[in-house]
CSV table of C-alpha atoms and ligand atoms in Angstrom, one decimal:
chain,number,residue,atom,x,y,z
A,1,UNK,CA,-4.2,-32.1,-26.3
A,2,UNK,CA,-5.6,-31.0,-22.5
A,3,UNK,CA,-3.9,-31.1,-19.1
A,4,UNK,CA,-4.8,-29.5,-16.0
A,5,UNK,CA,-2.6,-29.3,-13.1
A,6,UNK,CA,-4.3,-28.5,-9.3
A,7,UNK,CA,-2.2,-27.5,-7.1
A,8,UNK,CA,-3.0,-26.2,-3.1
A,9,UNK,CA,-1.2,-23.8,-1.4
A,10,UNK,CA,-1.3,-22.3,2.4
A,11,UNK,CA,0.6,-19.0,2.9
A,12,UNK,CA,1.3,-17.2,6.1
A,13,UNK,CA,-0.6,-14.8,7.0
A,14,UNK,CA,0.1,-11.4,9.1
A,15,UNK,CA,-0.4,-12.0,13.0
A,16,UNK,CA,-2.9,-9.6,13.2
A,17,UNK,CA,-5.6,-10.4,10.6
A,18,UNK,CA,-9.0,-10.9,12.0
A,19,UNK,CA,-12.3,-11.8,9.9
A,20,UNK,CA,-15.6,-11.3,11.5
A,21,UNK,CA,-15.2,-14.3,14.2
A,22,UNK,CA,-12.3,-16.2,13.4
A,23,UNK,CA,-8.2,-14.9,13.2
A,24,UNK,CA,-6.7,-16.2,10.1
A,25,UNK,CA,-3.4,-17.5,10.1
A,26,UNK,CA,-3.1,-18.9,6.4
A,27,UNK,CA,-4.8,-18.0,3.4
A,28,UNK,CA,-5.2,-21.5,2.1
A,29,UNK,CA,-6.6,-21.8,-1.7
A,30,UNK,CA,-6.1,-23.9,-5.2
A,31,UNK,CA,-4.1,-23.0,-7.7
A,32,UNK,CA,-5.5,-24.5,-11.3
A,33,UNK,CA,-2.9,-24.4,-14.7
A,34,UNK,CA,-4.6,-25.3,-17.9
A,35,UNK,CA,-2.5,-27.0,-20.6
A,36,UNK,CA,-3.8,-26.6,-24.1
A,37,UNK,CA,-1.0,-26.9,-27.3
A,38,UNK,CA,1.1,-23.9,-26.6
A,39,UNK,CA,-1.2,-21.9,-24.9
A,40,UNK,CA,-1.6,-21.7,-20.6
A,41,UNK,CA,-4.1,-20.3,-18.4
A,42,UNK,CA,-4.2,-19.8,-14.4
A,43,UNK,CA,-6.7,-19.5,-12.0
A,44,UNK,CA,-7.3,-19.4,-8.2
A,45,UNK,CA,-10.1,-20.8,-6.0
A,46,UNK,CA,-9.2,-19.7,-2.7
A,47,UNK,CA,-13.0,-19.2,-0.7
A,48,UNK,CA,-12.6,-16.9,2.4
A,49,UNK,CA,-13.3,-18.4,5.6
A,50,UNK,CA,-16.3,-16.2,7.2
A,51,UNK,CA,-17.4,-14.9,3.7
A,52,UNK,CA,-17.8,-17.6,1.1
A,53,UNK,CA,-20.2,-20.1,1.6
A,54,UNK,CA,-18.3,-22.9,0.4
A,55,UNK,CA,-15.1,-24.5,2.3
A,56,UNK,CA,-12.3,-25.7,0.3
A,57,UNK,CA,-13.1,-29.2,0.8
A,58,UNK,CA,-15.9,-28.6,-0.8
A,59,UNK,CA,-14.5,-26.1,-3.8
A,60,UNK,CA,-12.0,-28.5,-4.9
A,61,UNK,CA,-14.6,-31.3,-5.2
A,62,UNK,CA,-16.8,-28.8,-7.9
A,63,UNK,CA,-13.9,-28.1,-9.3
A,64,UNK,CA,-12.0,-31.6,-10.0
A,65,UNK,CA,-15.5,-32.5,-11.6
A,66,UNK,CA,-15.8,-29.5,-13.9
A,67,UNK,CA,-12.0,-29.9,-14.6
A,68,UNK,CA,-12.6,-33.2,-15.7
A,69,UNK,CA,-15.1,-32.5,-17.9
A,70,UNK,CA,-13.0,-29.7,-19.4
A,71,UNK,CA,-10.6,-32.8,-19.6
A,72,UNK,CA,-13.2,-34.7,-21.5
A,73,UNK,CA,-13.7,-31.4,-24.5
A,74,UNK,CA,-16.4,-30.0,-22.3
A,75,UNK,CA,-17.2,-26.3,-22.3
A,76,UNK,CA,-18.1,-25.6,-18.4
A,77,UNK,CA,-21.3,-23.4,-17.5
A,78,UNK,CA,-20.9,-21.5,-14.2
A,79,UNK,CA,-20.2,-23.6,-11.3
A,80,UNK,CA,-22.2,-23.1,-8.2
A,81,UNK,CA,-19.8,-22.4,-6.4
A,82,UNK,CA,-18.2,-18.3,-6.7
A,83,UNK,CA,-15.2,-19.3,-5.3
A,84,UNK,CA,-14.4,-22.5,-8.2
A,85,UNK,CA,-16.8,-20.3,-11.2
A,86,UNK,CA,-13.8,-17.7,-10.8
A,87,UNK,CA,-11.1,-19.6,-10.5
A,88,UNK,CA,-11.6,-21.8,-13.7
A,89,UNK,CA,-13.3,-18.2,-15.8
A,90,UNK,CA,-9.7,-16.4,-15.2
A,91,UNK,CA,-7.6,-19.9,-16.3
A,92,UNK,CA,-9.5,-19.9,-19.7
A,93,UNK,CA,-10.1,-16.5,-19.6
A,94,UNK,CA,-6.2,-16.4,-19.5
A,95,UNK,CA,-5.6,-19.8,-22.1
A,96,UNK,CA,-8.3,-17.8,-24.9
A,97,UNK,CA,-6.2,-14.6,-24.2
A,98,UNK,CA,-9.5,-13.0,-23.5
A,99,UNK,CA,-7.7,-11.5,-20.1
A,100,UNK,CA,-5.9,-9.0,-21.4
A,101,UNK,CA,-2.6,-8.4,-19.6
A,102,UNK,CA,-2.4,-4.9,-19.2
A,103,UNK,CA,-3.5,-4.3,-15.2
A,104,UNK,CA,-4.6,-1.7,-12.9
A,105,UNK,CA,-2.0,-1.6,-10.5
A,106,UNK,CA,-3.4,1.6,-8.8
A,107,UNK,CA,-4.9,0.6,-5.4
A,108,UNK,CA,-6.9,2.6,-2.9
A,109,UNK,CA,-4.5,2.0,0.3
A,110,UNK,CA,-6.3,0.3,2.7
A,111,UNK,CA,-6.8,1.8,6.9
A,112,UNK,CA,-8.1,0.1,9.6
A,113,UNK,CA,-6.4,1.9,12.4
A,114,UNK,CA,-4.2,4.2,12.9
A,115,UNK,CA,-4.9,7.7,10.7
A,116,UNK,CA,-1.2,8.7,10.7
A,117,UNK,CA,0.1,5.8,9.2
A,118,UNK,CA,-2.3,6.4,6.2
A,119,UNK,CA,-1.6,10.2,6.3
A,120,UNK,CA,2.1,9.1,5.3
A,121,UNK,CA,1.2,6.9,2.9
A,122,UNK,CA,-1.2,9.1,1.3
A,123,UNK,CA,1.0,12.4,1.3
A,124,UNK,CA,3.3,10.4,-1.0
A,125,UNK,CA,0.5,9.1,-3.6
A,126,UNK,CA,1.1,11.3,-6.5
A,127,UNK,CA,-2.1,12.3,-8.5
A,128,UNK,CA,-5.9,11.0,-7.5
A,129,UNK,CA,-5.7,10.1,-3.7
A,130,UNK,CA,-8.1,7.6,-3.2
A,131,UNK,CA,-8.0,5.6,0.9
A,132,UNK,CA,-10.3,3.2,2.2
A,133,UNK,CA,-11.3,3.6,5.4
A,134,UNK,CA,-12.4,0.7,8.0
A,135,UNK,CA,-14.8,2.3,10.1
A,136,UNK,CA,-17.5,0.9,12.3
A,137,UNK,CA,-14.4,-1.7,14.6
A,138,UNK,CA,-14.3,1.3,17.1
A,139,UNK,CA,-16.8,4.4,18.8
A,140,UNK,CA,-19.1,5.7,16.0
A,141,UNK,CA,-17.9,9.2,17.1
A,142,UNK,CA,-14.4,8.3,16.7
A,143,UNK,CA,-14.2,7.3,13.3
A,144,UNK,CA,-16.7,10.7,12.4
A,145,UNK,CA,-13.5,12.6,13.8
A,146,UNK,CA,-10.7,10.2,11.8
A,147,UNK,CA,-12.3,10.5,8.4
A,148,UNK,CA,-12.8,14.9,9.2
A,149,UNK,CA,-9.7,15.2,10.4
A,150,UNK,CA,-7.9,13.3,7.0
A,151,UNK,CA,-10.6,15.4,4.7
A,152,UNK,CA,-9.5,18.3,6.4
A,153,UNK,CA,-5.8,17.9,6.0
A,154,UNK,CA,-5.4,16.7,2.9
A,155,UNK,CA,-7.9,18.7,0.0
A,156,UNK,CA,-7.3,16.4,-2.7
A,157,UNK,CA,-8.2,13.6,-0.6
A,158,UNK,CA,-11.1,10.9,-1.8
A,159,UNK,CA,-12.2,8.3,0.9
A,160,UNK,CA,-14.2,5.5,0.4
A,161,UNK,CA,-15.2,4.1,4.1
A,162,UNK,CA,-16.9,0.4,4.7
A,163,UNK,CA,-19.0,-0.3,7.7
A,164,UNK,CA,-19.4,-3.8,6.8
A,165,UNK,CA,-23.1,-3.5,8.2
A,166,UNK,CA,-22.3,-2.6,12.1
A,167,UNK,CA,-24.1,-0.1,12.9
A,168,UNK,CA,-27.5,0.8,13.5
A,169,UNK,CA,-28.9,3.9,12.9
A,170,UNK,CA,-28.2,6.1,15.6
A,171,UNK,CA,-24.9,4.9,15.8
A,172,UNK,CA,-24.6,6.0,11.7
A,173,UNK,CA,-26.1,9.1,12.5
A,174,UNK,CA,-23.1,9.4,15.3
A,175,UNK,CA,-20.9,9.5,12.9
A,176,UNK,CA,-22.1,11.1,10.6
A,177,UNK,CA,-22.4,14.1,13.0
A,178,UNK,CA,-18.7,14.9,13.2
A,179,UNK,CA,-18.2,15.1,10.0
A,180,UNK,CA,-18.2,18.7,8.2
A,181,UNK,CA,-21.2,18.7,5.4
A,182,UNK,CA,-19.3,20.7,3.5
A,183,UNK,CA,-16.8,17.7,3.0
A,184,UNK,CA,-19.4,15.0,3.0
A,185,UNK,CA,-18.8,15.1,-0.9
A,186,UNK,CA,-15.5,13.6,-0.7
A,187,UNK,CA,-16.8,10.2,0.6
A,188,UNK,CA,-16.8,9.1,-2.6
A,189,UNK,CA,-19.4,6.1,-0.5
A,190,UNK,CA,-19.7,4.2,2.4
A,191,UNK,CA,-19.9,0.5,2.4
A,192,UNK,CA,-22.8,-0.9,3.9
A,193,UNK,CA,-23.1,1.5,7.1
A,194,UNK,CA,-26.1,-0.5,8.7
A,195,UNK,CA,-27.9,-3.3,9.8
A,196,UNK,CA,-29.9,-3.5,7.0
A,197,UNK,CA,-30.7,-2.1,3.3
A,198,UNK,CA,-33.0,0.0,4.4
A,199,UNK,CA,-31.6,1.9,7.0
A,200,UNK,CA,-28.5,2.6,4.7
A,201,UNK,CA,-30.5,3.7,2.3
A,202,UNK,CA,-32.3,6.0,5.1
A,203,UNK,CA,-28.9,6.9,6.1
A,204,UNK,CA,-28.1,7.8,2.8
A,205,UNK,CA,-30.9,10.1,2.0
A,206,UNK,CA,-30.4,12.1,5.5
A,207,UNK,CA,-26.9,12.4,5.8
A,208,UNK,CA,-26.2,13.3,2.4
A,209,UNK,CA,-23.0,10.5,2.3
A,210,UNK,CA,-23.3,7.9,-0.6
A,211,UNK,CA,-22.8,4.6,0.5
A,212,UNK,CA,-22.3,1.3,-1.7
A,213,UNK,CA,-23.2,-1.7,-1.6
A,214,UNK,CA,-21.1,-4.9,-0.9
A,215,UNK,CA,-22.1,-7.7,1.3
A,216,UNK,CA,-26.1,-6.6,-0.7
A,217,UNK,CA,-24.6,-7.7,-3.5
A,218,UNK,CA,-24.3,-11.1,-3.1
A,219,UNK,CA,-28.1,-12.2,-1.9
A,220,UNK,CA,-30.1,-13.8,-4.1
A,221,UNK,CA,-32.5,-10.9,-3.7
A,222,UNK,CA,-30.2,-7.8,-4.9
A,223,UNK,CA,-30.8,-5.9,-8.6
A,224,UNK,CA,-28.4,-3.6,-9.3
A,225,UNK,CA,-30.6,-0.8,-9.4
A,226,UNK,CA,-30.8,3.4,-9.5
A,227,UNK,CA,-31.3,4.5,-6.3
A,228,UNK,CA,-31.2,8.0,-4.2
A,229,UNK,CA,-27.6,8.2,-2.5
A,230,UNK,CA,-25.9,5.0,-3.8
A,231,UNK,CA,-22.6,5.8,-6.1
A,232,UNK,CA,-21.1,2.0,-6.4
A,233,UNK,CA,-21.1,-1.5,-6.1
A,234,UNK,CA,-18.7,-3.7,-4.8
A,235,UNK,CA,-17.4,-6.3,-6.8
A,236,UNK,CA,-15.4,-9.4,-4.8
A,237,UNK,CA,-15.0,-11.6,-7.7
A,238,UNK,CA,-14.1,-14.9,-6.1
A,239,UNK,CA,-17.3,-14.6,-3.5
A,240,UNK,CA,-19.1,-13.6,-6.6
A,241,UNK,CA,-19.0,-15.6,-9.5
A,242,UNK,CA,-17.0,-16.0,-13.0
A,243,UNK,CA,-15.6,-13.4,-15.3
A,244,UNK,CA,-18.9,-13.5,-17.5
A,245,UNK,CA,-21.1,-12.7,-13.9
A,246,UNK,CA,-19.0,-10.0,-13.0
A,247,UNK,CA,-19.0,-8.6,-16.2
A,248,UNK,CA,-22.6,-8.6,-16.1
A,249,UNK,CA,-22.7,-6.9,-12.8
A,250,UNK,CA,-20.0,-4.4,-13.8
A,251,UNK,CA,-22.1,-3.1,-16.9
A,252,UNK,CA,-25.7,-3.4,-15.8
A,253,UNK,CA,-23.9,-1.4,-13.1
A,254,UNK,CA,-22.4,1.6,-15.2
A,255,UNK,CA,-25.2,1.9,-17.5
A,256,UNK,CA,-27.4,3.8,-14.8
A,257,UNK,CA,-24.6,5.7,-13.9
A,258,UNK,CA,-23.4,3.8,-10.5
A,259,UNK,CA,-19.1,3.0,-10.6
A,260,UNK,CA,-18.6,-1.1,-10.1
A,261,UNK,CA,-15.5,-1.1,-7.6
A,262,UNK,CA,-13.4,-4.4,-8.2
A,263,UNK,CA,-12.0,-5.7,-4.9
A,264,UNK,CA,-9.9,-8.5,-3.2
A,265,UNK,CA,-11.1,-11.4,-1.3
A,266,UNK,CA,-7.7,-11.5,0.4
A,267,UNK,CA,-6.3,-13.5,-2.5
A,268,UNK,CA,-2.9,-14.5,-3.2
A,269,UNK,CA,-0.5,-12.2,-5.8
A,270,UNK,CA,-1.4,-14.5,-8.3
A,271,UNK,CA,-5.2,-13.8,-7.9
A,272,UNK,CA,-5.1,-10.3,-7.2
A,273,UNK,CA,-2.5,-9.3,-10.5
A,274,UNK,CA,-5.3,-10.8,-12.1
A,275,UNK,CA,-8.0,-9.2,-10.3
A,276,UNK,CA,-5.7,-5.9,-11.6
A,277,UNK,CA,-6.0,-7.3,-15.2
A,278,UNK,CA,-9.8,-7.4,-14.4
A,279,UNK,CA,-10.1,-4.6,-12.8
A,280,UNK,CA,-8.0,-2.3,-16.1
A,281,UNK,CA,-10.0,-4.6,-18.8
A,282,UNK,CA,-13.8,-4.0,-17.6
A,283,UNK,CA,-13.2,-1.3,-15.1
A,284,UNK,CA,-10.3,1.2,-16.6
A,285,UNK,CA,-12.1,4.9,-14.8
A,286,UNK,CA,-11.9,3.4,-11.3
A,287,UNK,CA,-9.4,2.7,-8.7
A,288,UNK,CA,-9.8,-1.3,-8.0
A,289,UNK,CA,-9.7,-2.0,-4.0
A,290,UNK,CA,-6.9,-4.6,-3.7
A,291,UNK,CA,-4.9,-3.4,-1.1
A,292,UNK,CA,-4.6,-7.0,1.0
A,293,UNK,CA,-1.2,-8.1,-0.3
A,294,UNK,CA,0.5,-7.1,2.7
A,295,UNK,CA,-1.6,-8.7,5.3
A,296,UNK,CA,0.2,-11.9,3.9
A,297,UNK,CA,3.7,-12.9,4.4
A,298,UNK,CA,4.7,-13.8,1.2
A,299,UNK,CA,3.6,-13.8,-2.4
A,300,UNK,CA,2.8,-17.1,-5.1
A,301,UNK,CA,4.2,-17.7,-8.0
A,302,UNK,CA,3.4,-13.8,-9.7
A,303,UNK,CA,4.8,-10.8,-8.1
A,304,UNK,CA,2.8,-8.2,-7.7
A,305,UNK,CA,4.9,-4.9,-8.7
A,306,UNK,CA,7.7,-3.4,-6.4
A,307,UNK,CA,5.8,-5.8,-3.1
A,308,UNK,CA,9.2,-6.2,-1.4
A,309,UNK,CA,7.3,-10.0,0.2
A,310,UNK,CA,9.4,-13.2,-0.5
A,311,UNK,CA,8.2,-15.0,-3.4
A,312,UNK,CA,6.9,-18.8,-3.5
A,313,UNK,CA,7.3,-20.7,-6.3
A,314,UNK,CA,4.9,-22.8,-8.1
A,315,UNK,CA,7.5,-25.9,-7.5
A,316,UNK,CA,7.1,-25.4,-4.0
A,317,UNK,CA,3.2,-26.7,-4.4
A,318,UNK,CA,1.3,-29.5,-3.0
A,319,UNK,CA,-0.3,-30.5,-6.3
A,320,UNK,CA,-3.4,-32.2,-5.3
A,321,UNK,CA,-4.2,-33.5,-9.0
A,322,UNK,CA,-2.4,-33.6,-11.9
A,323,UNK,CA,-3.9,-35.2,-15.7
B,1,LIG,O1,-12.3,-3.3,-0.5
B,1,LIG,C1,-10.8,-3.7,-0.6
B,1,LIG,O2,-10.4,-2.2,-0.4
B,1,LIG,C2,-10.5,-4.3,0.2
B,1,LIG,C3,-10.9,-5.8,0.7
B,1,LIG,C4,-11.5,-5.8,1.8
B,1,LIG,O3,-11.6,-4.3,2.6
B,1,LIG,C5,-12.4,-6.8,2.4
B,1,LIG,C6,-11.8,-7.6,1.8
B,1,LIG,C7,-12.2,-9.2,2.0
B,1,LIG,C8,-13.0,-9.5,3.7
B,1,LIG,C9,-12.7,-7.8,4.3
B,1,LIG,O4,-11.8,-8.0,5.3
B,1,LIG,C10,-12.9,-6.4,3.7
B,1,LIG,C11,-14.4,-5.5,3.7
B,1,LIG,O5,-14.8,-5.8,4.9
B,1,LIG,O6,-14.5,-5.7,2.8
B,2,LIG,MG1,-16.7,-4.5,3.2
């Protein structure tokens, strides 16, 4: 006997969360619960505005079609909408026991503004210190100075930086100029520094600062390839596709010595804790990029360990469909 419940959630965000061109007031998505006999599996389907190509309405419609197929006893092929493919594959992987329970709750603390705040957080972390700093939001020169100060002050710190393709080649050089060449190898990678992939490749070769692909990974012509100066690929499963699709990318990356970093698309605590399990399972040697829960004002169904935000339970959600 198979059963399905599909819920819809809307969680209030922190006041200042801006995605590209849009303020995100609430994070909206779907939660699916599959039951078969004694077993249960949950998944989150939450297209991210400004990043996903599909809307929540489109995702809901596509999910309902797949869920009806599943109820009819069929197996599902990769849904064309990445958020749907990811959420359903998680629910199925929980149901079958394929997704291990053990999770990697380490996260690279995310800093988009105040380096003093990050400094305090980092000093409190025991062991390996990895943080992610957003760059490209202010002057490139200021970014370069902030990065330099952090690397100088904390000798065991490694940084991930993310420019989200915001720099021209000249601005990217303006940034690099302020980072002491001796410390550049402690920049684990800088995600997508320039507007084009070719400019980013050229930046990596000429500055010795390693780069990572994030946006590129989701473009149709992208291939996982060993290239000079490229250290990692960032995988945001909600924007990428099913667990099987992510697993395939991770395998390809690892085969050629690239790091693969599981990263958040600002899922609720339910989706984030699943991503922490995916990371422990498929990328055990890499700290995942999951420090986005505090952008929200509440957690959903499953709590993230030691997080103090209030927890909304499933009874508070609207049921979209129940079989
Ligand atoms: O990668 C991480 O460490 C956290 C996730 C993260 O930085 C992002 C998630 C989703 C949208 C963006 O705002 C942002 C990014 O630019 O990669
Ligand atoms: Mg990014």
